[in-house]
XYZ file of C-alpha atoms in Angstrom:
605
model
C 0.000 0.000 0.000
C 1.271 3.464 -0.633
C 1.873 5.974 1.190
C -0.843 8.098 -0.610
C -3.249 5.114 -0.282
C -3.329 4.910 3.608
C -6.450 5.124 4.946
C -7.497 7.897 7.615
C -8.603 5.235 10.066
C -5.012 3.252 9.291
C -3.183 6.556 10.093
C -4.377 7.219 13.372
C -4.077 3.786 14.628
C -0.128 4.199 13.371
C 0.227 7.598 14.391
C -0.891 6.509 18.247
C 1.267 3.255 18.384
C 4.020 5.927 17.218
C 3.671 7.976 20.112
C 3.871 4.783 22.389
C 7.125 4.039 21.117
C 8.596 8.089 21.709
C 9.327 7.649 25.231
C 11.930 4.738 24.377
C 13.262 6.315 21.720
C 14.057 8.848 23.588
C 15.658 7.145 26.482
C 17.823 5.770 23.239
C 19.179 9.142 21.890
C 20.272 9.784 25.173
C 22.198 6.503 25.556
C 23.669 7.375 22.038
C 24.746 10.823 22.517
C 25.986 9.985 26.239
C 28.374 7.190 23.690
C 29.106 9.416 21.068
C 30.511 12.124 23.301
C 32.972 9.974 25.139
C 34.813 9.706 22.437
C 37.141 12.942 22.128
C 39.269 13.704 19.257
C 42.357 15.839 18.888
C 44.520 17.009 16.200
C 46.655 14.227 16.858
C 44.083 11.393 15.526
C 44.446 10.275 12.030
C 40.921 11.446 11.243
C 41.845 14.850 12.718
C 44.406 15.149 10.373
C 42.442 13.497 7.270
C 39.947 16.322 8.042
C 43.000 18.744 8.325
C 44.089 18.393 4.848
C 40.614 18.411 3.162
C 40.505 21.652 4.407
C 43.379 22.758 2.799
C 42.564 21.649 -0.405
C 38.635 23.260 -0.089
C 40.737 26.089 0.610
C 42.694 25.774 -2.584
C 39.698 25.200 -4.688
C 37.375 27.982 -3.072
C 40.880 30.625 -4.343
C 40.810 28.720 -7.943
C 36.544 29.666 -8.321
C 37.437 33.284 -7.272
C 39.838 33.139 -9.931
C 36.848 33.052 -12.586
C 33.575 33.656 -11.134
C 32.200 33.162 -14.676
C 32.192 29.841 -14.480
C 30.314 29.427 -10.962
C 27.635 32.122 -11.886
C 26.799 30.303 -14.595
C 26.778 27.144 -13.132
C 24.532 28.467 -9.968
C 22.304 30.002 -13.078
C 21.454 26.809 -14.045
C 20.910 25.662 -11.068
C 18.445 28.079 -10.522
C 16.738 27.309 -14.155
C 16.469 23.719 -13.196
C 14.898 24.473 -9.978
C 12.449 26.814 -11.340
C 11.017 23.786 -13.718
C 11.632 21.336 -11.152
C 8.705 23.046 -9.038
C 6.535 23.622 -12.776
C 6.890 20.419 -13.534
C 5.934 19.339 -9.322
C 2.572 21.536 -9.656
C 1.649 20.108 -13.041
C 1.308 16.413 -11.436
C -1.002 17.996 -8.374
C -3.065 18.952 -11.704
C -2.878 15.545 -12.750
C -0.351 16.038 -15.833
C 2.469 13.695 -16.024
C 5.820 16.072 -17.498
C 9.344 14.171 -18.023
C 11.548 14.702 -15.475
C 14.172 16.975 -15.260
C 16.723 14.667 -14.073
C 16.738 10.878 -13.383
C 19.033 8.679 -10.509
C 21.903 6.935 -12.328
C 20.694 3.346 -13.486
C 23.122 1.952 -10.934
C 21.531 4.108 -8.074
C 19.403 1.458 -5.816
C 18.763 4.588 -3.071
C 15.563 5.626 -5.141
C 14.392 2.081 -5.817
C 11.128 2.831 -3.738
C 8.499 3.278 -6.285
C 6.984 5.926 -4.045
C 10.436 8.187 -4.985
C 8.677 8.076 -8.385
C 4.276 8.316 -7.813
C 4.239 10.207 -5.053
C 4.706 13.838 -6.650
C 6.226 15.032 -3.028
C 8.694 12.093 -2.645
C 9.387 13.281 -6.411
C 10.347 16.372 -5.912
C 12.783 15.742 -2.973
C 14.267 12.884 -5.050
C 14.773 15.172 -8.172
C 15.743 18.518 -6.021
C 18.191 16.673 -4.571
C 19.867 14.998 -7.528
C 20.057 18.648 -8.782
C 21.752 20.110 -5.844
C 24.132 17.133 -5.282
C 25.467 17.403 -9.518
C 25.693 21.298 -9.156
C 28.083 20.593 -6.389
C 30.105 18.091 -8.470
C 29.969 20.223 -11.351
C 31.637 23.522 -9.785
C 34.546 21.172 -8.696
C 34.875 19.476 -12.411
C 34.214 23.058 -13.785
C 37.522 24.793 -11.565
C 40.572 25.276 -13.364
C 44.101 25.578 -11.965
C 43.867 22.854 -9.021
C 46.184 19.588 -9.308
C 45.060 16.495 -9.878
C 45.648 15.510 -6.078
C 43.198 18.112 -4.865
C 40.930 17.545 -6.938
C 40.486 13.852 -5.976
C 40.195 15.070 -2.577
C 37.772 17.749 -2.844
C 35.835 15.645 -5.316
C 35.877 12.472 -2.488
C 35.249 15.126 0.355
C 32.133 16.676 -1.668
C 30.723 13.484 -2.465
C 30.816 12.166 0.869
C 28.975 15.873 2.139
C 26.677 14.988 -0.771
C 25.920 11.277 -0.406
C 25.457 11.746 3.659
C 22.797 14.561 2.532
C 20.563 11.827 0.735
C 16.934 12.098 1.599
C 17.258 8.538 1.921
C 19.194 8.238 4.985
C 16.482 10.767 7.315
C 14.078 8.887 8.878
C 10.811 11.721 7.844
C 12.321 11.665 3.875
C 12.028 8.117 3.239
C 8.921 6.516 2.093
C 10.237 3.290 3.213
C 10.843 4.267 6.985
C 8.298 6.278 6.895
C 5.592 3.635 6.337
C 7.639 0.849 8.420
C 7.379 3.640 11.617
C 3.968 3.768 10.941
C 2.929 0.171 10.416
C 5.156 -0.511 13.826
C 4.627 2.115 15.768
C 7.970 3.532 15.872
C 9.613 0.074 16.534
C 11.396 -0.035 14.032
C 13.402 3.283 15.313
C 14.007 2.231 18.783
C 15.043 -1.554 17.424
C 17.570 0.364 14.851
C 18.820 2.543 17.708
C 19.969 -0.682 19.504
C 21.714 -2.068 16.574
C 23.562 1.780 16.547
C 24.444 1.003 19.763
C 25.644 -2.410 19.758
C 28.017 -1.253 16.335
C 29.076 1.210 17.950
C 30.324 -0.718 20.710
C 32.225 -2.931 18.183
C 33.654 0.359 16.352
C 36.922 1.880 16.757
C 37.478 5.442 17.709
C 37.113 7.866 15.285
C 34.550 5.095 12.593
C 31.320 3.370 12.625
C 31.943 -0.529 11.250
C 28.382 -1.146 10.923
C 27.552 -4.965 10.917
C 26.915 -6.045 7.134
C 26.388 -9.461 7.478
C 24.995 -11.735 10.157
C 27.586 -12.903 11.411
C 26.244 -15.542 12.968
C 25.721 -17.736 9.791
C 28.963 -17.833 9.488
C 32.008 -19.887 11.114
C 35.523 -19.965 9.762
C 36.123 -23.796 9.064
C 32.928 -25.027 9.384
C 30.431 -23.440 6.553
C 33.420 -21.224 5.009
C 37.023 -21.556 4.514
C 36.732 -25.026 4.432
C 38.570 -26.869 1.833
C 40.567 -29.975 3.422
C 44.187 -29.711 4.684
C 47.064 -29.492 7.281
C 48.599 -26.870 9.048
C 52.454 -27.941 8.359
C 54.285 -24.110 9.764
C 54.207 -21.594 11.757
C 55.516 -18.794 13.317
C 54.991 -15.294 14.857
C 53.298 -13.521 11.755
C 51.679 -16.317 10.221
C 50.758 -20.079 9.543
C 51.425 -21.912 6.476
C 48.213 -24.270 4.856
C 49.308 -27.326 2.651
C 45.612 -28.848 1.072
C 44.634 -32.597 0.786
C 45.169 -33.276 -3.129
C 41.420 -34.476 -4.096
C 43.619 -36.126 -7.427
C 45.765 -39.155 -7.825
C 48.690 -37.464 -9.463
C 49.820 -33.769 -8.471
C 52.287 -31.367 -10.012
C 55.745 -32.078 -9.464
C 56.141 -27.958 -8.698
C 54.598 -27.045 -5.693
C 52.514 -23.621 -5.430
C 52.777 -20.563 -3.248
C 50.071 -18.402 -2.303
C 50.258 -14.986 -0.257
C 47.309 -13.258 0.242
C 47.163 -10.037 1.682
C 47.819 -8.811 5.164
C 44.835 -7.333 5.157
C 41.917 -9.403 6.236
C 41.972 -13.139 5.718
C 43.401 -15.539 3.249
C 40.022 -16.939 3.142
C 38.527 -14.763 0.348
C 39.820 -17.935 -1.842
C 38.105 -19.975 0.026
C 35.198 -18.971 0.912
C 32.074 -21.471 -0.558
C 33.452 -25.273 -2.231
C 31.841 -23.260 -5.717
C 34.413 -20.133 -6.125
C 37.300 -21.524 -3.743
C 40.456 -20.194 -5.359
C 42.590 -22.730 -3.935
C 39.871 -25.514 -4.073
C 40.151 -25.146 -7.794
C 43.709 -25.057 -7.929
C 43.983 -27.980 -5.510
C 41.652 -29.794 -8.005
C 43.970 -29.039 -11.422
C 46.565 -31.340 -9.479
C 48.198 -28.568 -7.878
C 50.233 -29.001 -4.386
C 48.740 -26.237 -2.611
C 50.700 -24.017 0.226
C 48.398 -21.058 1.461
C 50.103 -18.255 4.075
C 47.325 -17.298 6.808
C 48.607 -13.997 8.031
C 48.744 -13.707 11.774
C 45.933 -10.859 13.475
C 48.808 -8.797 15.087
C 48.220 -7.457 18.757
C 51.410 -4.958 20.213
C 53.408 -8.356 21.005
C 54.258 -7.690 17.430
C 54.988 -4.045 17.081
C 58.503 -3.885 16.207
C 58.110 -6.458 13.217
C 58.940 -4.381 9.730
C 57.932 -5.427 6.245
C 61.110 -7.405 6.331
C 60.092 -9.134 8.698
C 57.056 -10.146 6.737
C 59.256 -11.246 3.798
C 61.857 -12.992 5.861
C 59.063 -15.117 8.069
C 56.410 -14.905 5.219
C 57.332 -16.128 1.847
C 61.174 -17.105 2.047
C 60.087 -19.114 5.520
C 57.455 -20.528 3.743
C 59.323 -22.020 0.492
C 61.876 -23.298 3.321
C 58.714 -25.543 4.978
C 57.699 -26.646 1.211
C 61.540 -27.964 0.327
C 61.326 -29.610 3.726
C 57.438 -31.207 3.427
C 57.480 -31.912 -0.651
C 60.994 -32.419 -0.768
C 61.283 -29.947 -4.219
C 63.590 -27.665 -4.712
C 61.121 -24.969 -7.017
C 57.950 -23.724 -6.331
C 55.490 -21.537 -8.028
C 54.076 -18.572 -6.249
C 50.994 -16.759 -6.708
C 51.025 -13.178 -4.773
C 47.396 -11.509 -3.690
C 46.998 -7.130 -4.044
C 49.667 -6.530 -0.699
C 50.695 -10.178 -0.820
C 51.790 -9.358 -4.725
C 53.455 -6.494 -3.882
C 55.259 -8.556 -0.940
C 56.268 -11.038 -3.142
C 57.604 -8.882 -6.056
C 60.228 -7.763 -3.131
C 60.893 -10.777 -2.111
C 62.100 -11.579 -5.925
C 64.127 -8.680 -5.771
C 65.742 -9.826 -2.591
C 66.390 -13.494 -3.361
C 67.457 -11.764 -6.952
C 70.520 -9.959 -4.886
C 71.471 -12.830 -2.416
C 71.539 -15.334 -6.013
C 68.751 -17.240 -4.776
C 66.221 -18.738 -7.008
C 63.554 -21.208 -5.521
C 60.642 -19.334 -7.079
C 60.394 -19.878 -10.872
C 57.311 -18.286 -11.717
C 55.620 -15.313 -9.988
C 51.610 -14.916 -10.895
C 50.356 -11.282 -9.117
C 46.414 -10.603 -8.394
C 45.418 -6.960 -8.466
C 48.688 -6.095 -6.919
C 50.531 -2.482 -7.261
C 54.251 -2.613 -7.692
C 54.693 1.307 -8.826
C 52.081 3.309 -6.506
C 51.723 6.545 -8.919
C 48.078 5.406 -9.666
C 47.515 4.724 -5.752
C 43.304 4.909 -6.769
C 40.681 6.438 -4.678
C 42.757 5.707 -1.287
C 45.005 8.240 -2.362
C 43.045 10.971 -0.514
C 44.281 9.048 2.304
C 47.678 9.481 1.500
C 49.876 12.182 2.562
C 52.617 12.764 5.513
C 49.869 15.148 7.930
C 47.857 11.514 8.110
C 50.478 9.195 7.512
C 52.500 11.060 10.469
C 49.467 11.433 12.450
C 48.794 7.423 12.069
C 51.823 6.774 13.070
C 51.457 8.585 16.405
C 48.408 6.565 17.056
C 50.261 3.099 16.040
C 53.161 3.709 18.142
C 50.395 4.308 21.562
C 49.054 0.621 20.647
C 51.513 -1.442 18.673
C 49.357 -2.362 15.485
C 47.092 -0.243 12.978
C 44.099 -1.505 14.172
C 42.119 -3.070 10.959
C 38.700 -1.773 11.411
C 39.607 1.869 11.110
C 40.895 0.229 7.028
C 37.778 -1.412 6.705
C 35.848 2.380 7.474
C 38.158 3.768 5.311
C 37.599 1.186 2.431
C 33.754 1.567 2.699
C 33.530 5.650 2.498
C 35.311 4.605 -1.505
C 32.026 3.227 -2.316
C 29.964 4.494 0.707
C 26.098 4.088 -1.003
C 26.728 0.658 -1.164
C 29.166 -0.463 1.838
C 27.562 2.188 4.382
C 24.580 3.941 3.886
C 22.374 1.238 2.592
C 23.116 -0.846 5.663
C 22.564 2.396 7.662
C 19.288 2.918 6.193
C 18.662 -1.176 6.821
C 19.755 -1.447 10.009
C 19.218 1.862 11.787
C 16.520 3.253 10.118
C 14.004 0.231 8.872
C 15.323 -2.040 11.940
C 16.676 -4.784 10.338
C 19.671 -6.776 10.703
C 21.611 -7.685 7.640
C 21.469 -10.949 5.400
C 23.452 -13.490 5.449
C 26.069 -13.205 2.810
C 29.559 -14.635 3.221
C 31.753 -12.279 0.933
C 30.397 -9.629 3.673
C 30.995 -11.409 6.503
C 34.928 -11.634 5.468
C 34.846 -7.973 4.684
C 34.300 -7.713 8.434
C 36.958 -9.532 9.693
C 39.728 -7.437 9.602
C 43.519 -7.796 10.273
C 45.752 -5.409 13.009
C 48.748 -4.741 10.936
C 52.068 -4.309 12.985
C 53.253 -0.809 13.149
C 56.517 -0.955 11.974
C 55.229 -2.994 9.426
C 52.614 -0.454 8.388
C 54.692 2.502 8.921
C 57.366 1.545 6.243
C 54.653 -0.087 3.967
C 52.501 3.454 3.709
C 55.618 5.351 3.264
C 57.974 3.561 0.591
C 54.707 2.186 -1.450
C 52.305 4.650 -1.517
C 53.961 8.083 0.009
C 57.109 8.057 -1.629
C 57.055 5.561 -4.675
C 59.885 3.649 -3.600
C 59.619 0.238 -4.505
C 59.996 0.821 -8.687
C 63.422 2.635 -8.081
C 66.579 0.656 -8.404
C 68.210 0.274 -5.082
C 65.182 2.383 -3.632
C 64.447 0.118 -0.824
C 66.713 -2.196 1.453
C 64.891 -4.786 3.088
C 67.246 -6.802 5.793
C 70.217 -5.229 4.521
C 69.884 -5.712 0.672
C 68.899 -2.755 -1.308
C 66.287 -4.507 -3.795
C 65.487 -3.802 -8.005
C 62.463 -5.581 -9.128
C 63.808 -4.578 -13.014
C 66.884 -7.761 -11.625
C 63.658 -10.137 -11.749
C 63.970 -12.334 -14.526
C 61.071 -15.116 -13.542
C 58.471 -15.327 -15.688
C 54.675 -13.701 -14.641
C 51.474 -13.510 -14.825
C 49.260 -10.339 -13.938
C 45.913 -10.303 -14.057
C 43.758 -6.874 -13.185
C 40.530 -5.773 -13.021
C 38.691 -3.275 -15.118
C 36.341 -2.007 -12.352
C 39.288 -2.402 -9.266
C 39.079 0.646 -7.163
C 41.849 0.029 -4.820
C 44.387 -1.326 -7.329
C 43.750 0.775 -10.895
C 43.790 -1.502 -13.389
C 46.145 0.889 -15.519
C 48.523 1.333 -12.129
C 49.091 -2.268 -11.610
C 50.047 -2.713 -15.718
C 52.810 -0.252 -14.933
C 54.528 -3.318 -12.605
C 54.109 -5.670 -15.299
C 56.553 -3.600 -17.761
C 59.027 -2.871 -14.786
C 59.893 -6.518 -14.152
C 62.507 -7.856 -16.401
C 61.151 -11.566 -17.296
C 58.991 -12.775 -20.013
C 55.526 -11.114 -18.482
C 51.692 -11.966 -19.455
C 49.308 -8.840 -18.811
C 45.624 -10.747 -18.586
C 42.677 -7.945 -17.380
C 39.660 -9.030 -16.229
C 35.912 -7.897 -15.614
C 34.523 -6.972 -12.364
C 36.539 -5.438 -9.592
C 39.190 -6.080 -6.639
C 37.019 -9.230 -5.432
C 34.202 -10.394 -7.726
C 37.209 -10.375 -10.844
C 39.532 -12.469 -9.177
C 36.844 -14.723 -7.570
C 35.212 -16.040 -10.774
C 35.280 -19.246 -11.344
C 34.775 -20.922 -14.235
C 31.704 -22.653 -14.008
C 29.808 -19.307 -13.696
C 30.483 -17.792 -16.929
C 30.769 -14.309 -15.663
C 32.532 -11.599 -16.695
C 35.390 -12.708 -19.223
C 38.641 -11.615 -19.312
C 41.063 -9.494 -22.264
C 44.108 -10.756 -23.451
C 47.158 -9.207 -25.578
C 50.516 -11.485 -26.076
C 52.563 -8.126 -26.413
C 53.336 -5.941 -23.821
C 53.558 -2.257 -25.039
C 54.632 0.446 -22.615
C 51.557 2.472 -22.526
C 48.332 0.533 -20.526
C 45.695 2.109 -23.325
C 48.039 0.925 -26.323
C 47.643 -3.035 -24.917
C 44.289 -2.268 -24.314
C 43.150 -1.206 -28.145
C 44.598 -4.729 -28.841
C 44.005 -6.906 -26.364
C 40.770 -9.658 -27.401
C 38.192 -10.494 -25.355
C 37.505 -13.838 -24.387
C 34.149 -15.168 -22.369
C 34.834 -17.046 -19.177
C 37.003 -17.325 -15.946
C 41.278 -16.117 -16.336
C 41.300 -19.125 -14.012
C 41.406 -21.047 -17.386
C 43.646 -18.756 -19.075
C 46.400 -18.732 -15.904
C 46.528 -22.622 -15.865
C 47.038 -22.551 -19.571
C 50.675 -20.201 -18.867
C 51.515 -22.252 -15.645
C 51.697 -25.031 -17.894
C 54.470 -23.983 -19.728
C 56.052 -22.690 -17.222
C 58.417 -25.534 -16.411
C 58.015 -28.188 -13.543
C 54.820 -29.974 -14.578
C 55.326 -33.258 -14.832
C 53.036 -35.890 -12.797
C 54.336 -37.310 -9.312
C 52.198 -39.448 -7.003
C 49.376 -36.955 -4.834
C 51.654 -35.437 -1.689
C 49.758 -35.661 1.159
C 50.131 -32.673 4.275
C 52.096 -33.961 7.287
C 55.363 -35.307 6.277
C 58.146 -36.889 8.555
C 60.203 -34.214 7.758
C 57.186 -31.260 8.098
C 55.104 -32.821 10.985
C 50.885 -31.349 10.652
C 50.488 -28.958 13.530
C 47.047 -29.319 13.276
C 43.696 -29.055 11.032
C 43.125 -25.984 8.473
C 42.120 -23.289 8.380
C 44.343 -23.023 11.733
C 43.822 -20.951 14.480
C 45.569 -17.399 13.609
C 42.482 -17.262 11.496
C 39.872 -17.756 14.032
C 41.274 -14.417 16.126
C 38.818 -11.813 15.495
C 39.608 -8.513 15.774
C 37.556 -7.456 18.160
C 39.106 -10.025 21.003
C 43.048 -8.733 19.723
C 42.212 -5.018 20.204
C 41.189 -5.269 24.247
């Protein structure tokens, strides 16, 4: 029923369980304000500083519109026309004439999904007025000349947050939806949201709201996800090392590497038996190894990125020599993991040290002068102020990168689950994808620290002799294994055109696949689900639009296409199926392990 529809009788019996329901809600504001203001900020907090350096650069642009007011007069002059038929076109409707409208949501835009946002003439009219406001605000930024292309990211990130926040959507009295839910319960659905608020809040770090995206309880690390068969065979203080039950009779005589990111869990290749990463590999006849990153409390403060490479990857091909008994392995490297294991190339380069024979990288940045949308998070005022923080408790703690991560694509990973779970008084579905998004990783802080600054800061990692990692300066152009990178078209974190810049730094024979989708759902895609495809080009120009105008595309998973190139990479001949927990590499005990089960939430206290 619509709102227009309700019935006189209907509305009073609402609008009384409503006012039942205000004392609560009430007693709830309190409660959350009471929370809210316990938590005091300073301009030493990294949000602070964030906040600090927007200004500047609104500062920067505000001098550039001075510079020619032109431009924003006749920008605010349209605004003004559009307005003016905006309310025309409203009081043509009430006279029961149906005019186009003067601007439509973006096909992609699920805010306005309501159908009210479209029959109701009032629910219209807010929808439209504010799609007007919100592109006139854009538009003066595009529209500004002089400012560089760093503050314009920012101001254009800052602005659309200001905008997006501003969505008639997320006020409880502008949204059809909440509106008729209040009614229908009496306001329950307020007071049950305000709860929720609370209890996220509770699970939030200083400075964010992580607002719960998933249930949570559907989910259980090694019982309905992350569980493909295998042994823990390794360990040590930053992370455990997986070897998988083959499910074939023969195997691969070339064991395979895989380092996932730092950040959050290896298990986003394994989450469901259908798009397991590793399952799949496991079932080509691969000998899998998997490294599951330790969740670092301030025990492990000191340890650097070296660190990570000494008692990450090279630990880890020591365990497979011992447990498979070969000297070569294959290694595939995951976004940070990539970028990990493109310096640890470098570094086994300089000490003449070759176990690793191919290298395959996922969606990983090697030269950082494309950082993406994160840039805006970027520069020394945070970096320095971060650092502050990390040095008071040891470790960057993980949910504050999970906020940060969201606000790049904040309709989708924050205000629609505000608007479910605050506002309507729902809880979130089930869904697993979103249930690893959730469980972060605390990242050392020396680690961190010198991660932030040589990658992304200062660019270090692409210069020759740039970085020295446990006493050997490094050059990834020395690396003469063969790769594979594949990218994604729609990646926000790692720009597809960024990470093709690493391919043509590297100095082996190097395959340059790019795939559909983005930082996830393109490297997730298995076969069987036909989604997507993927482009190829055999050459390997120096310019990422030149490969593109002829690359071919080709329908399916890369999945296909990467197991095509491993192939021929050497090392594939059959042995007998290599099962985990050797004399010589002892099983420690059942995967997924137990550094994955620590959850964030009981490492921060």
């Amino acid at each position: 029923m619509g709102l227009t529809n309700m019935t006189k009788e209907n509305f009073e019996v609402a609008v009384g369980d409503f006012y039942e329901m205000s004392g609560r809600l009430a007693e709830q504001y309190g409660l959350f304000w009471e929370k809210a203001v316990v938590q005091p900020t300073s301009g030493e907090d990294p949000a602070a500083s964030v906040l600090s350096d927007f200004s500047a650069a609104l500062q920067e642009v505000g001098s550039a519109m001075l510079d020619n007011p032109n431009k924003l007069i006749a920008d605010q002059m349209d605004l003004m026309k559009q307005q003016q038929e905006l309310y025309q076109n409203t009081v043509l409707r009430f006279l029961g004439q149906t005019p186009d409208p003067i601007i439509k949501p973006d096909p992609s835009d699920r805010r306005f999904k309501n159908e009210e946002w479209e029959e109701n003439p009032v629910f219209d009219y807010i929808k439209q007025l504010y799609l007007i406001q919100g592109n006139f605000l854009m538009k003066m930024i595009t529209d500004t000349d002089g400012l560089s292309d760093q503050t314009r990211q920012k101001v254009e990130y800052f602005v659309r947050q200001y905008i997006n926040a501003l969505a008639p959507t997320n006020f409880p009295t502008l949204n059809p939806a909440v509106i008729r839910k209040t009614l229908e319960t009496g306001g329950s659905n307020l007071a049950t949201g305000m709860d929720h608020l609370m209890e996220d809040m509770e699970g939030s770090v200083k400075g964010s709201l992580n607002i719960a995206m998933t249930d949570t309880s559907a989910f259980q690390v090694g019982r309905n996800i992350a569980v493909t068969p295998g042994k823990v065979v390794f360990q040590n203080d930053v992370m455990q090392l997986i070897q998988y039950t083959p499910s074939t009779d023969k195997v691969f005589k070339r064991p395979l590497l895989v380092i996932p990111p730092f950040i959050n869990k290896y298990y986003i290749l394994d989450l469901r038996e259908d798009n397991s990463f590793l399952k799949w590999l496991v079932d080509q006849g691969h000998t899998v190894f998997c490294i599951s990153w330790v969740n670092a409390g301030p025990e492990l403060r000191d340890k650097g990125f070296d660190d990570f490479m000494l008692e990450g990857p090279i630990a880890a091909v020591d365990a497979i020599q011992k447990a498979t008994g070969e000297k070569e392995v294959n290694a595939i490297g995951y976004c940070v993991g990539g970028t990990l294991l493109a310096a640890t190339m470098a570094y086994l380069k300089k000490k003449r040290k070759a176990p690793i024979k191919s290298i395959t990288f996922l969606n990983t940045l090697l030269d950082f002068s494309e950082p993406g949308e994160i840039g805006v998070f970027i520069n020394e005022t945070a970096i320095s102020a971060l650092e502050r923080q990390m040095d008071l408790v040891g470790y960057y703690d993980g949910r504050q990168m999970a906020f940060s991560f969201s606000t790049l694509r904040e309709n989708d990973l924050f205000w629609s689950f505000f608007v479910n779970n605050y506002l309507m008084g729902e809880r979130p579905a089930a869904f697993d994808l979103l249930y690893w998004n959730t469980d972060s990783t605390n990242l050392p802080a020396a680690m961190h620290s010198f991660y932030l600054r040589n990658m992304y800061l200062y660019n270090k990692l692409i210069e020759p002799n740039g970085i020295t990692l446990a006493g050997v300066p490094i050059d990834l152009s020395k690396i003469s294994a063969p790769s594979y990178f594949i990218s994604c078209a729609q990646d926000h974190i790692a720009l597809w055109k960024g990470t093709y810049k690493g391919a043509t730094v590297l100095g082996g024979q190097n395959r340059f696949v790019l795939g559909g989708s983005g930082h996830i759902a393109g490297i997730v895609n298995p076969p069987q689900k036909k989604k997507y495809g993927y482009w190829t080009n055999d050459a390997l120009p120096g310019d990422a639009d030149e490969w593109y105008q002829g690359a071919s595309h080709n329908e399916g998973s890369w999945w296909v296409d990467w197991q095509e190139w491993i192939l021929k990479q050497g090392g594939m001949e059959e042995v007998d199926a290599r099962q985990p927990g050797s004399d010589a590499l002892p099983a420690i005990e059942d995967a997924p392990g137990s550094y994955v089960q620590r959850r964030i939430a009981k490492v921060a206290k």
